[in-house]
PDB file of C-alpha atoms in Angstrom:
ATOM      1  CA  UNK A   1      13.451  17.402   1.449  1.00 40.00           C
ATOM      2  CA  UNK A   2      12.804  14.902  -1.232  1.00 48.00           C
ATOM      3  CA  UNK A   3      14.009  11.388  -0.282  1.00 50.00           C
ATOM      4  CA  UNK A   4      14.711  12.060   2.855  1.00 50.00           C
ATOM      5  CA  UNK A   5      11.360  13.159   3.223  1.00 55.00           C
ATOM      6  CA  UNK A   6       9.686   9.973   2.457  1.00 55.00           C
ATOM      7  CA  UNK A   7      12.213   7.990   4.746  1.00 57.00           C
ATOM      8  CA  UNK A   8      13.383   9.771   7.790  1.00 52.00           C
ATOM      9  CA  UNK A   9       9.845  11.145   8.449  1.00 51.00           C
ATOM     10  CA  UNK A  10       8.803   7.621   8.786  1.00 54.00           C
ATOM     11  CA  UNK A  11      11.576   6.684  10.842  1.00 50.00           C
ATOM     12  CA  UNK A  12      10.688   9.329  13.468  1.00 48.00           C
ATOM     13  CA  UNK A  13       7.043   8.300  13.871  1.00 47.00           C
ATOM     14  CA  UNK A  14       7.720   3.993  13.969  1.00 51.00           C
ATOM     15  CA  UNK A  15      11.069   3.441  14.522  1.00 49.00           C
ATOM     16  CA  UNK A  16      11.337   1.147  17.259  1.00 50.00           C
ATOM     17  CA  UNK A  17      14.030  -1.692  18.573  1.00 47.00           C
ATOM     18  CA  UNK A  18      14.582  -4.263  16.152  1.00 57.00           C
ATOM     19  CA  UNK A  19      12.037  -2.609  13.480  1.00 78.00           C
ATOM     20  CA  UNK A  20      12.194  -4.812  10.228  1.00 78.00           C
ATOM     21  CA  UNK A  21      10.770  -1.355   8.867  1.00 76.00           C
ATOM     22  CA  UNK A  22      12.813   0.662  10.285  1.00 75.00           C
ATOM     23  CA  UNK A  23      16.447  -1.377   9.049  1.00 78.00           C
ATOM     24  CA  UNK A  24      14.447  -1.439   5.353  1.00 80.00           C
ATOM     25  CA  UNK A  25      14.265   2.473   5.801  1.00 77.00           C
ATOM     26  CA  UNK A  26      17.937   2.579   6.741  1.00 74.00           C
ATOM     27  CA  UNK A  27      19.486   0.413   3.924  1.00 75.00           C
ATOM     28  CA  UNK A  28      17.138   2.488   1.716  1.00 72.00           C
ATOM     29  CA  UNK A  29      18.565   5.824   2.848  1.00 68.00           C
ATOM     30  CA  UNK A  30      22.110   5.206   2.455  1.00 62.00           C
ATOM     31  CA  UNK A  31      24.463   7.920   2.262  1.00 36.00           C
ATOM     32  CA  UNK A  32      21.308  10.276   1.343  1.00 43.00           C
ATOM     33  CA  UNK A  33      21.741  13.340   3.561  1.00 43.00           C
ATOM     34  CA  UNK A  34      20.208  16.531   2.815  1.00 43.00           C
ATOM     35  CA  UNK A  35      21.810  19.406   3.442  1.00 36.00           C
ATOM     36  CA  UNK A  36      23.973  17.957   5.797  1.00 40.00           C
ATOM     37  CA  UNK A  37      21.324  16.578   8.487  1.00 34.00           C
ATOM     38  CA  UNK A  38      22.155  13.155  10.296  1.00 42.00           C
ATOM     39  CA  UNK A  39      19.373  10.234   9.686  1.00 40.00           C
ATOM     40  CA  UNK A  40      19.711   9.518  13.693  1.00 43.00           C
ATOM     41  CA  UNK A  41      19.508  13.323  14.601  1.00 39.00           C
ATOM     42  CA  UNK A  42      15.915  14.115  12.212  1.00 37.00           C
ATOM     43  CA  UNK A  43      14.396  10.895  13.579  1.00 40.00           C
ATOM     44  CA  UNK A  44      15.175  11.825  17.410  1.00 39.00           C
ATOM     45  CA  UNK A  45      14.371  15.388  16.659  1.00 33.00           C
ATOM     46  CA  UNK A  46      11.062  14.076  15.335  1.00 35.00           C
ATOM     47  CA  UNK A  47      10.494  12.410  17.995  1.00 41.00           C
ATOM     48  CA  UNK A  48      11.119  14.943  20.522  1.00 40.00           C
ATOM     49  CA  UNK A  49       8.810  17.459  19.237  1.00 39.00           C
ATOM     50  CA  UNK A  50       5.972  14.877  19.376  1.00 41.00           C
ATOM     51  CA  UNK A  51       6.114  14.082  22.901  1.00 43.00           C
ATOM     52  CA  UNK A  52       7.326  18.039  24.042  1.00 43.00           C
ATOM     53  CA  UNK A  53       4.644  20.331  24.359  1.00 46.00           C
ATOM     54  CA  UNK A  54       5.942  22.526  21.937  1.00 48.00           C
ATOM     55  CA  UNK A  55       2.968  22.212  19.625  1.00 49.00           C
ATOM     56  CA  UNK A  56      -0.920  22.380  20.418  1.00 57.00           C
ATOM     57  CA  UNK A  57      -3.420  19.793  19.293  1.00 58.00           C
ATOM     58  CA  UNK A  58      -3.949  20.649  15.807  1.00 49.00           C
ATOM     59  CA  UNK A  59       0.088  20.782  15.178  1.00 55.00           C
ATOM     60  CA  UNK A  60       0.094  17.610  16.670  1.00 53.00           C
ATOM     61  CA  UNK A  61      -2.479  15.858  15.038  1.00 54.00           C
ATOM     62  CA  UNK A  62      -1.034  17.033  11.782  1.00 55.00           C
ATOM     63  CA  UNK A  63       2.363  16.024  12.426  1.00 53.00           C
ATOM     64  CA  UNK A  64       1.046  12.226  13.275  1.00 48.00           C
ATOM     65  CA  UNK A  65      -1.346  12.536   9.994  1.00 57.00           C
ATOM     66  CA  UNK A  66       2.154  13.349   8.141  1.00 65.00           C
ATOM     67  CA  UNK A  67       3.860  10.340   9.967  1.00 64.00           C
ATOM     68  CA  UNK A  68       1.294   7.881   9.106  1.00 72.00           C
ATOM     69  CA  UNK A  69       1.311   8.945   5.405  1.00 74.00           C
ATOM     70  CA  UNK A  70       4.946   8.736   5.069  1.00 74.00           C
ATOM     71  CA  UNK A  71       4.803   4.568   6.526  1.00 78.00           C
ATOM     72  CA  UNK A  72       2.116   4.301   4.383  1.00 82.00           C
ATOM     73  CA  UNK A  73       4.005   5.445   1.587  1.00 82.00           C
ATOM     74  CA  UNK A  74       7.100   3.713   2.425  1.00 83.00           C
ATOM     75  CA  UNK A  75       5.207   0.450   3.320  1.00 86.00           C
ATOM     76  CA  UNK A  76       3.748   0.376  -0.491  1.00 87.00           C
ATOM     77  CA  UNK A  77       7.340   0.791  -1.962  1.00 88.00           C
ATOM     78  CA  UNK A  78       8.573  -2.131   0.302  1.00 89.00           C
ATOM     79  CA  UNK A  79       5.734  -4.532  -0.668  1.00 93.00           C
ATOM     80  CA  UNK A  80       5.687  -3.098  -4.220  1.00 90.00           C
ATOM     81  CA  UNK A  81       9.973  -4.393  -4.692  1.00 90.00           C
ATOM     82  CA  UNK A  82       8.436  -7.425  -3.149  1.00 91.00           C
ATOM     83  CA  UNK A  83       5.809  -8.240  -5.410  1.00 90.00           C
ATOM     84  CA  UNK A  84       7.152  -6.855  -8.914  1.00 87.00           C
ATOM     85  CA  UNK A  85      10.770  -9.159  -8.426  1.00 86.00           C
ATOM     86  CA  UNK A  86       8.402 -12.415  -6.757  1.00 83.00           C
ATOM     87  CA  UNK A  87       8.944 -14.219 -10.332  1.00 76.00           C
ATOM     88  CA  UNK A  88      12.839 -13.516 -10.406  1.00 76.00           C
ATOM     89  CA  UNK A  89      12.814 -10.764 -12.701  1.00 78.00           C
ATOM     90  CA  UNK A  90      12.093  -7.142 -12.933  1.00 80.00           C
ATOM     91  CA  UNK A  91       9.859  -6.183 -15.843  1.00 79.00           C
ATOM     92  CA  UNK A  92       9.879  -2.998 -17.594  1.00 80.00           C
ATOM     93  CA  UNK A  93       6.004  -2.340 -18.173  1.00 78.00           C
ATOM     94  CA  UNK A  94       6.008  -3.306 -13.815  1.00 81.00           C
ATOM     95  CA  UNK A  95       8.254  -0.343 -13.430  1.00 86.00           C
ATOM     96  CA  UNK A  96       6.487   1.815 -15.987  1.00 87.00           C
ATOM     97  CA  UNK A  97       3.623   1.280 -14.130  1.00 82.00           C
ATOM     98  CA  UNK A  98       4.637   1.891 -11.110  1.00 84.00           C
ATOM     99  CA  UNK A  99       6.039   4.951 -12.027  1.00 87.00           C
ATOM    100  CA  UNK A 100       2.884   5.758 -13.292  1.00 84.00           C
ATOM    101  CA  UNK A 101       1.067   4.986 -10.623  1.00 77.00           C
ATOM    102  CA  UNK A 102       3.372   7.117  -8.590  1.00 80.00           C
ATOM    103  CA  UNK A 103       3.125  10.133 -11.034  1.00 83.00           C
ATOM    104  CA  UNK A 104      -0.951   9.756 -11.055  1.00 76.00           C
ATOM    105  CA  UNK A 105      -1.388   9.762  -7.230  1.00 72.00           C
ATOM    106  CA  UNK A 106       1.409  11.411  -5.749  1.00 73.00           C
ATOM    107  CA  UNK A 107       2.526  13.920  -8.513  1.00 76.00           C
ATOM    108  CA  UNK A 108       6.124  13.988 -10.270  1.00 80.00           C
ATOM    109  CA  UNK A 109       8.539  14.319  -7.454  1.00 77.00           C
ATOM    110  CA  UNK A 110       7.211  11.150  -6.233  1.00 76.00           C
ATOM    111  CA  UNK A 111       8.222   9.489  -9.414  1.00 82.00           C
ATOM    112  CA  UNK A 112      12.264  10.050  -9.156  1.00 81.00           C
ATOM    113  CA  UNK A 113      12.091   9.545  -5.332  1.00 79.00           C
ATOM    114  CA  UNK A 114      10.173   6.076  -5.069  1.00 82.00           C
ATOM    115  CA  UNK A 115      11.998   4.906  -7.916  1.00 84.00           C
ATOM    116  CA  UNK A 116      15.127   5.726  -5.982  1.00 82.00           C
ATOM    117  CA  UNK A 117      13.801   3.939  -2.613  1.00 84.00           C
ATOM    118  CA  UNK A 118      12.667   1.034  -5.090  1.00 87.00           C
ATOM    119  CA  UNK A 119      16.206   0.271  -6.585  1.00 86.00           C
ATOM    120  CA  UNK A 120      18.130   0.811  -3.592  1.00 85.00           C
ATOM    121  CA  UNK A 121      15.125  -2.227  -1.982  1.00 88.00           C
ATOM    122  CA  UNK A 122      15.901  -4.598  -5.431  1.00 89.00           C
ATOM    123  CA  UNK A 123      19.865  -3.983  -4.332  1.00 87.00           C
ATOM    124  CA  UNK A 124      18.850  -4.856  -0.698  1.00 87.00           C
ATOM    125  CA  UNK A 125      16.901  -8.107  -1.842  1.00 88.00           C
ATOM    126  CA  UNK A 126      19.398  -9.316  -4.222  1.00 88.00           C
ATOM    127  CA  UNK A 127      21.864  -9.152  -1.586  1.00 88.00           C
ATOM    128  CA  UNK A 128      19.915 -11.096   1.292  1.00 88.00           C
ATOM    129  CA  UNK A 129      18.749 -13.644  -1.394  1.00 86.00           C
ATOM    130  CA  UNK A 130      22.192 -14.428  -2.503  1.00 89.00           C
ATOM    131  CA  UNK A 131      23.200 -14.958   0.911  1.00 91.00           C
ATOM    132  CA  UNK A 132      20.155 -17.121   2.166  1.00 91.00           C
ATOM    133  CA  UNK A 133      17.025 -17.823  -0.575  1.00 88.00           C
ATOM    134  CA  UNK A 134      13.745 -16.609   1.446  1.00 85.00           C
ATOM    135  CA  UNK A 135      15.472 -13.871   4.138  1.00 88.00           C
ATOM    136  CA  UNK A 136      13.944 -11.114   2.155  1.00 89.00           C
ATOM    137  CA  UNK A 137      10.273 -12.410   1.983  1.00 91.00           C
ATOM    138  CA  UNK A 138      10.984 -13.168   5.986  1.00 91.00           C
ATOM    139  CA  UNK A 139      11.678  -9.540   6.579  1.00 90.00           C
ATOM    140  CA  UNK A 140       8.386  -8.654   4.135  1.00 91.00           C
ATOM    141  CA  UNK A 141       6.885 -10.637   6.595  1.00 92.00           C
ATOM    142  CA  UNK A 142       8.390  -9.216   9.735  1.00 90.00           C
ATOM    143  CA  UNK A 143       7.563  -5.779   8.202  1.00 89.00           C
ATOM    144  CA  UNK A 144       3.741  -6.931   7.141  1.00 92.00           C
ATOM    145  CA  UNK A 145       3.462  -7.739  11.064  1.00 90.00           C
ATOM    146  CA  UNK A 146       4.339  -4.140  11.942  1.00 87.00           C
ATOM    147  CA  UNK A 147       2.288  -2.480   9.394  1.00 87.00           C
ATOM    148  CA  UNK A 148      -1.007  -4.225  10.614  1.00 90.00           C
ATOM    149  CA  UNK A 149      -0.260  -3.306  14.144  1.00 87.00           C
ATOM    150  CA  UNK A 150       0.578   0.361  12.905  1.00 83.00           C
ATOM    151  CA  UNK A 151      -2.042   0.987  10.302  1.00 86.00           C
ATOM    152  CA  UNK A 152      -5.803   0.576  10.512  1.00 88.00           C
ATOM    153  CA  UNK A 153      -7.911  -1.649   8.565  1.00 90.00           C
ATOM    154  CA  UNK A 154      -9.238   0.329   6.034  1.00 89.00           C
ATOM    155  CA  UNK A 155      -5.521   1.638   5.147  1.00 88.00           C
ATOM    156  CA  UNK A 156      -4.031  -1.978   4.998  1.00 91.00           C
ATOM    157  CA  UNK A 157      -6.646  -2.312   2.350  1.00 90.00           C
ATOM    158  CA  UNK A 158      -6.255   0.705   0.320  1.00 88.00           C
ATOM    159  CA  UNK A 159      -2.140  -0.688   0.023  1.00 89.00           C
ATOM    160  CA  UNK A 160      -3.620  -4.398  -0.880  1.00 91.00           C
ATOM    161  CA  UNK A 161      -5.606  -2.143  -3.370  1.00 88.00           C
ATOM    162  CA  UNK A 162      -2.493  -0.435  -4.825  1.00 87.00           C
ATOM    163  CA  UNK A 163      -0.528  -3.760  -5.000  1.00 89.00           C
ATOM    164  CA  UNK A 164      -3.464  -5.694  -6.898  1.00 88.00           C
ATOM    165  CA  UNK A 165      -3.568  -3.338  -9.466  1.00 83.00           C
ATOM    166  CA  UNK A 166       0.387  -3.780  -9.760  1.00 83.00           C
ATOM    167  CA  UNK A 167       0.123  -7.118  -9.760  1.00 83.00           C
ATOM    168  CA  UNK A 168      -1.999  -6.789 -13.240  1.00 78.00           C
ATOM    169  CA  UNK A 169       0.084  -4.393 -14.745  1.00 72.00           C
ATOM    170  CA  UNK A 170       1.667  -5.895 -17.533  1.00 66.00           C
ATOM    171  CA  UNK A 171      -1.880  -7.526 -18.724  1.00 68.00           C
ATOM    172  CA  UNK A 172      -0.243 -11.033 -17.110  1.00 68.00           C
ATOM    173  CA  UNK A 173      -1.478 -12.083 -14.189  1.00 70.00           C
ATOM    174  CA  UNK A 174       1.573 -13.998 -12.881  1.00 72.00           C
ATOM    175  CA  UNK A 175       1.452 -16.904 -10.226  1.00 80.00           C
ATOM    176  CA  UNK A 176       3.877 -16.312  -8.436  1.00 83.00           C
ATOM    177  CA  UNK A 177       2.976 -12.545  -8.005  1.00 85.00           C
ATOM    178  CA  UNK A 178      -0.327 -13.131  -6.859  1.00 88.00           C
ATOM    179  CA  UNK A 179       0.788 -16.023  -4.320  1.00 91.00           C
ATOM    180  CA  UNK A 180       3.529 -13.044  -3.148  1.00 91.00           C
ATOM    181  CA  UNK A 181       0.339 -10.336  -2.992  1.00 92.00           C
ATOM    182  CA  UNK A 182      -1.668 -13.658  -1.165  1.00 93.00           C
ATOM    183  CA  UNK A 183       1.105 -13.785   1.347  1.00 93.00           C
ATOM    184  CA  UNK A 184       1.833  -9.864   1.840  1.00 94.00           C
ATOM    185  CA  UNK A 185      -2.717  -9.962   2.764  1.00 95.00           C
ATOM    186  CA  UNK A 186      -2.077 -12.390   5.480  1.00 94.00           C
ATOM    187  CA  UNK A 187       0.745 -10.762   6.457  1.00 94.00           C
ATOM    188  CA  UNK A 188      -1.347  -8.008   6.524  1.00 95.00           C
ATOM    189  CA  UNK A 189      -3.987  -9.704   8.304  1.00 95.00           C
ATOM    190  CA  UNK A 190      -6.418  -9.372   5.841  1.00 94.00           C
ATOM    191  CA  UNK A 191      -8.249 -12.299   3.860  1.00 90.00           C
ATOM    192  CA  UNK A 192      -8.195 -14.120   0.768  1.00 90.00           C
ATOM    193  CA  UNK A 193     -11.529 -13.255  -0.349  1.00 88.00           C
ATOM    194  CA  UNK A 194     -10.274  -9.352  -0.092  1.00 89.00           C
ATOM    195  CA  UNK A 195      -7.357 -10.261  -2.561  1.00 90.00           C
ATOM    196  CA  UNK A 196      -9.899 -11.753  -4.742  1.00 87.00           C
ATOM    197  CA  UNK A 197     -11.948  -8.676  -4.617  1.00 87.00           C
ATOM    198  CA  UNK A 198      -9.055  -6.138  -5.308  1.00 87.00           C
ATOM    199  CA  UNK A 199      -7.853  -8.439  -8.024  1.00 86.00           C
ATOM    200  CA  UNK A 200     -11.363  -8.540  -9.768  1.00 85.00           C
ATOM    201  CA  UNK A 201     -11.814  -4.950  -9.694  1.00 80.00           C
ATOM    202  CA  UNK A 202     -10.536  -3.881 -12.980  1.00 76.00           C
ATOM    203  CA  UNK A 203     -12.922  -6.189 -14.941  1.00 77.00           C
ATOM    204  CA  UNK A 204     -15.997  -5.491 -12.549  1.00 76.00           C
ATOM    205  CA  UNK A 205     -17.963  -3.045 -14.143  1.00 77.00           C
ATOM    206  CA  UNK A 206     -18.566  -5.492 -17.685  1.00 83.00           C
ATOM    207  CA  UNK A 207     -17.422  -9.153 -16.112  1.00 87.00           C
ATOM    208  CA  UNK A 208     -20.563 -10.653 -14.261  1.00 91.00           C
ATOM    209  CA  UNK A 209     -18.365 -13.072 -12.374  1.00 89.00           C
ATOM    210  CA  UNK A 210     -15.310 -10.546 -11.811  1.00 89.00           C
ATOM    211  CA  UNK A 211     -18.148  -7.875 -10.165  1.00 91.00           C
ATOM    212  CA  UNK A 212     -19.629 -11.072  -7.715  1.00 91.00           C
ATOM    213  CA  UNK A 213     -16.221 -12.027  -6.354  1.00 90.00           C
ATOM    214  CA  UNK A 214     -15.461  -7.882  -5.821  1.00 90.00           C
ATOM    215  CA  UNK A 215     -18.857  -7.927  -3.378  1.00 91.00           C
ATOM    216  CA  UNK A 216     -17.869 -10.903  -2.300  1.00 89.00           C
ATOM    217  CA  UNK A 217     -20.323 -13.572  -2.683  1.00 90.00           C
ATOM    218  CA  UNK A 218     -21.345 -16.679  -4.965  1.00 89.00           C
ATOM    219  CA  UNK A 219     -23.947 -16.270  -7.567  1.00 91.00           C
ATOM    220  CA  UNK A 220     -26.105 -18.296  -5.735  1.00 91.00           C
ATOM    221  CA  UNK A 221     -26.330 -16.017  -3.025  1.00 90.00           C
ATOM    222  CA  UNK A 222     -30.124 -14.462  -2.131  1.00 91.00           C
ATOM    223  CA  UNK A 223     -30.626 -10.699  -3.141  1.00 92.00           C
ATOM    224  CA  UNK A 224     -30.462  -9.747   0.575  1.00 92.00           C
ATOM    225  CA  UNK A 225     -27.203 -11.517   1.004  1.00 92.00           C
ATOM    226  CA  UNK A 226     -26.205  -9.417  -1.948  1.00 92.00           C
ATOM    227  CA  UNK A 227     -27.258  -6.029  -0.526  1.00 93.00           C
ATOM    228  CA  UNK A 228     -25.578  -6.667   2.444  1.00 93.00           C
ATOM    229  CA  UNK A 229     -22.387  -7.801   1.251  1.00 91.00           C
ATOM    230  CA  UNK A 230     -22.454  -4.398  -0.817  1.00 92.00           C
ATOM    231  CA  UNK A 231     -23.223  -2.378   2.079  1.00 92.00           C
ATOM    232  CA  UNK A 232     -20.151  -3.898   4.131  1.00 91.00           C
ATOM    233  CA  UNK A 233     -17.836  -3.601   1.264  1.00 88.00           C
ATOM    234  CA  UNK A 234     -19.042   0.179   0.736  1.00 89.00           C
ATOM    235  CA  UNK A 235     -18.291   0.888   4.497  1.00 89.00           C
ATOM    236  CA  UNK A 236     -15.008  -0.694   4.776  1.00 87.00           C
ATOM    237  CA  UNK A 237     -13.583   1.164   1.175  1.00 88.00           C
ATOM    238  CA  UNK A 238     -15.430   4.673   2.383  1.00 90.00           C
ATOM    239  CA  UNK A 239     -12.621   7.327   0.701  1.00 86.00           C
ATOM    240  CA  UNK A 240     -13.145   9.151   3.810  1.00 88.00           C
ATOM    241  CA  UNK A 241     -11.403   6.517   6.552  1.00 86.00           C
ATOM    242  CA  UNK A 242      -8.392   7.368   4.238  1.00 85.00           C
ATOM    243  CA  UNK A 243      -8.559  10.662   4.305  1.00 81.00           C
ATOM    244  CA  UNK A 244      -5.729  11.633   7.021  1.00 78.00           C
ATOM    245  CA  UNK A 245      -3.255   9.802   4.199  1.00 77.00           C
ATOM    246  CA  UNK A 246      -3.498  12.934   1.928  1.00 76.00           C
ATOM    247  CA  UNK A 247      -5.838  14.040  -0.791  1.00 80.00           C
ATOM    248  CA  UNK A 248      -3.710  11.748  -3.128  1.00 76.00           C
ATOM    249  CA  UNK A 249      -4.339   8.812  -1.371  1.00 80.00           C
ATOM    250  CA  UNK A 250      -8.154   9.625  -0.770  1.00 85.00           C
ATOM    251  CA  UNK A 251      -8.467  10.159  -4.786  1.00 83.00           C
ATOM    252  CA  UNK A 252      -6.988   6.554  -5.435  1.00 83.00           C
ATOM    253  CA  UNK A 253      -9.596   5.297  -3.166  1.00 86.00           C
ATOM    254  CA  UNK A 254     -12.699   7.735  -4.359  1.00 88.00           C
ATOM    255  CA  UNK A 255     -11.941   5.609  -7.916  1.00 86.00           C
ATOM    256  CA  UNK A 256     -11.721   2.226  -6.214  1.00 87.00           C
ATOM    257  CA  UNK A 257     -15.065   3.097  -4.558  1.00 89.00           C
ATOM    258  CA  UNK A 258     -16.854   4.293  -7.983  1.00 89.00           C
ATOM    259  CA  UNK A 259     -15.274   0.782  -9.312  1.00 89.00           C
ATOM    260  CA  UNK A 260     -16.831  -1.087  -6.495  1.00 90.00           C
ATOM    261  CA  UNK A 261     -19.939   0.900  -7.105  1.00 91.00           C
ATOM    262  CA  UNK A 262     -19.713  -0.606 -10.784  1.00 91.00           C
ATOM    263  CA  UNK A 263     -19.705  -3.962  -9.586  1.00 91.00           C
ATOM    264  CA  UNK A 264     -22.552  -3.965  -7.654  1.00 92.00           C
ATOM    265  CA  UNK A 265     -24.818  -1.422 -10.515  1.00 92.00           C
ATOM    266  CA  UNK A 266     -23.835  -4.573 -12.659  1.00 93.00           C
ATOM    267  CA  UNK A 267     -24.922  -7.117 -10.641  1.00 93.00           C
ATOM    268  CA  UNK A 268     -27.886  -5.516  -9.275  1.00 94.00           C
ATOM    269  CA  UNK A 269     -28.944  -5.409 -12.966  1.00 92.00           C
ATOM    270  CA  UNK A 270     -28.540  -8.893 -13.872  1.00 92.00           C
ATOM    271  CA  UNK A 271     -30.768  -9.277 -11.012  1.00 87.00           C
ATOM    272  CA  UNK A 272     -33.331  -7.516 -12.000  1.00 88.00           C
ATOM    273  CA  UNK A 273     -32.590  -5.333  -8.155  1.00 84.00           C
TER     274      UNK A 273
END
């Protein structure tokens, strides 16, 4: 299925009228056909079968498991060509990254296809920006607004997870990338502490003030305030409310809980806890 995988499975479970999403999904798709099927036809024929009674409850739930990991994956490649060109450029270690990234949690295919989906996006951007400077960050924007009311919490930040870590991929921690991965979390609805956390996370487990903004809270908060920061930030990162994303994604987010785990076995100890 390859591309068309990733794309027109996504279309069938949240196209709607006037999706920014969904027109993303198109541009990115092209002339890709496989084996002769038509974009319109899969999507509708997606569609169908979810509402027909044609499968029970367990073929059903899977199917809407497999639609919500396809936007999720598509969602991260849309924010990720935001992000990586927010300075004007395209850097090579961003890309090597993120093809790393993509080889380490959703195996090699993964690689040639999101790169694909990612080009065609930087060809899509390029274009909009030439013809008015800001239209692709407004349909980012438009697209961050459908995600959050499409995705749960705990998945929104599992991709603000993903995009932090992209964000420090080169070892450079540029501006105007994290004021692009600030705007995608409130797009997202999520907060500016949480980007703060993600963006510590790396450092947490030997940086005393990296692992106290990952909980969350000043140095000068009490030991109970401490513990109870942890315990929120341990429920709301739980692998398991990722779990219906695919074993891939639940792996990305069993390390970003053992990280978060860090933080706090670090702080704990420089309080004597």
């Amino acid at each position: 299925m390859g591309i068309f995988k990733w794309i027109a499975g996504f279309l069938g479970f949240i196209i709607s009228g006037g999706s920014p999403l969904a027109a993303l999904a198109g541009y990115a798709l092209g002339s890709l056909l496989e084996g002769g099927v038509d974009v319109q036809q899969s999507s509708g024929y997606w569609q169908n079968q979810q509402s027909s009674g044609g499968y029970d409850g367990y073929e059903r739930r899977q199917r809407v498991d497999i639609g919500q990991r396809n936007s999720f994956l598509f969602s991260l490649l849309v924010l990720a060509s935001y992000i990586i060109r927010a300075d004007g450029k395209v850097m090579h270690s961003e890309m090597e990254f993120l093809r790393s990234f993509l080889r380490a949690n959703f195996g090699e295919q993964a690689v040639v296809e999101g790169n694909e989906i990612v080009n065609r996006l930087f060809e899509k951007q390029k274009e909009m920006e030439n013809q008015r400077r800001g239209s692709y960050r407004d349909i980012v924007m438009q697209s961050c607004e459908q995600m959050a009311n499409n995705m749960t919490y705990e998945q929104r930040l599992q991709l603000l997870s993903f995009l932090a870590q992209l964000v420090k991929a080169d070892g450079i921690v540029d501006g105007s990338e994290v004021q692009a991965l600030r705007d995608v979390a409130m797009g997202l609805r999520l907060s500016a502490s949480e980007v703060d956390s993600m963006l510590s996370l790396k450092d947490s487990s030997t940086n005393l003030d990296a692992a106290y903004k990952v909980l969350g809270v000043s140095p000068d908060a009490t030991d109970d305030e401490v513990r109870k920061a942890y315990r929120a930030l341990a429920l709301k990162h739980h692998p398991d409310r990722v779990a219906t994303l695919g074993e891939d994604v639940k792996r990305a987010a069993e390390k970003k809980f053992q990280e978060i785990n860090a933080a706090k076995e670090l702080v704990f100890k420089a309080r004597g806890m």
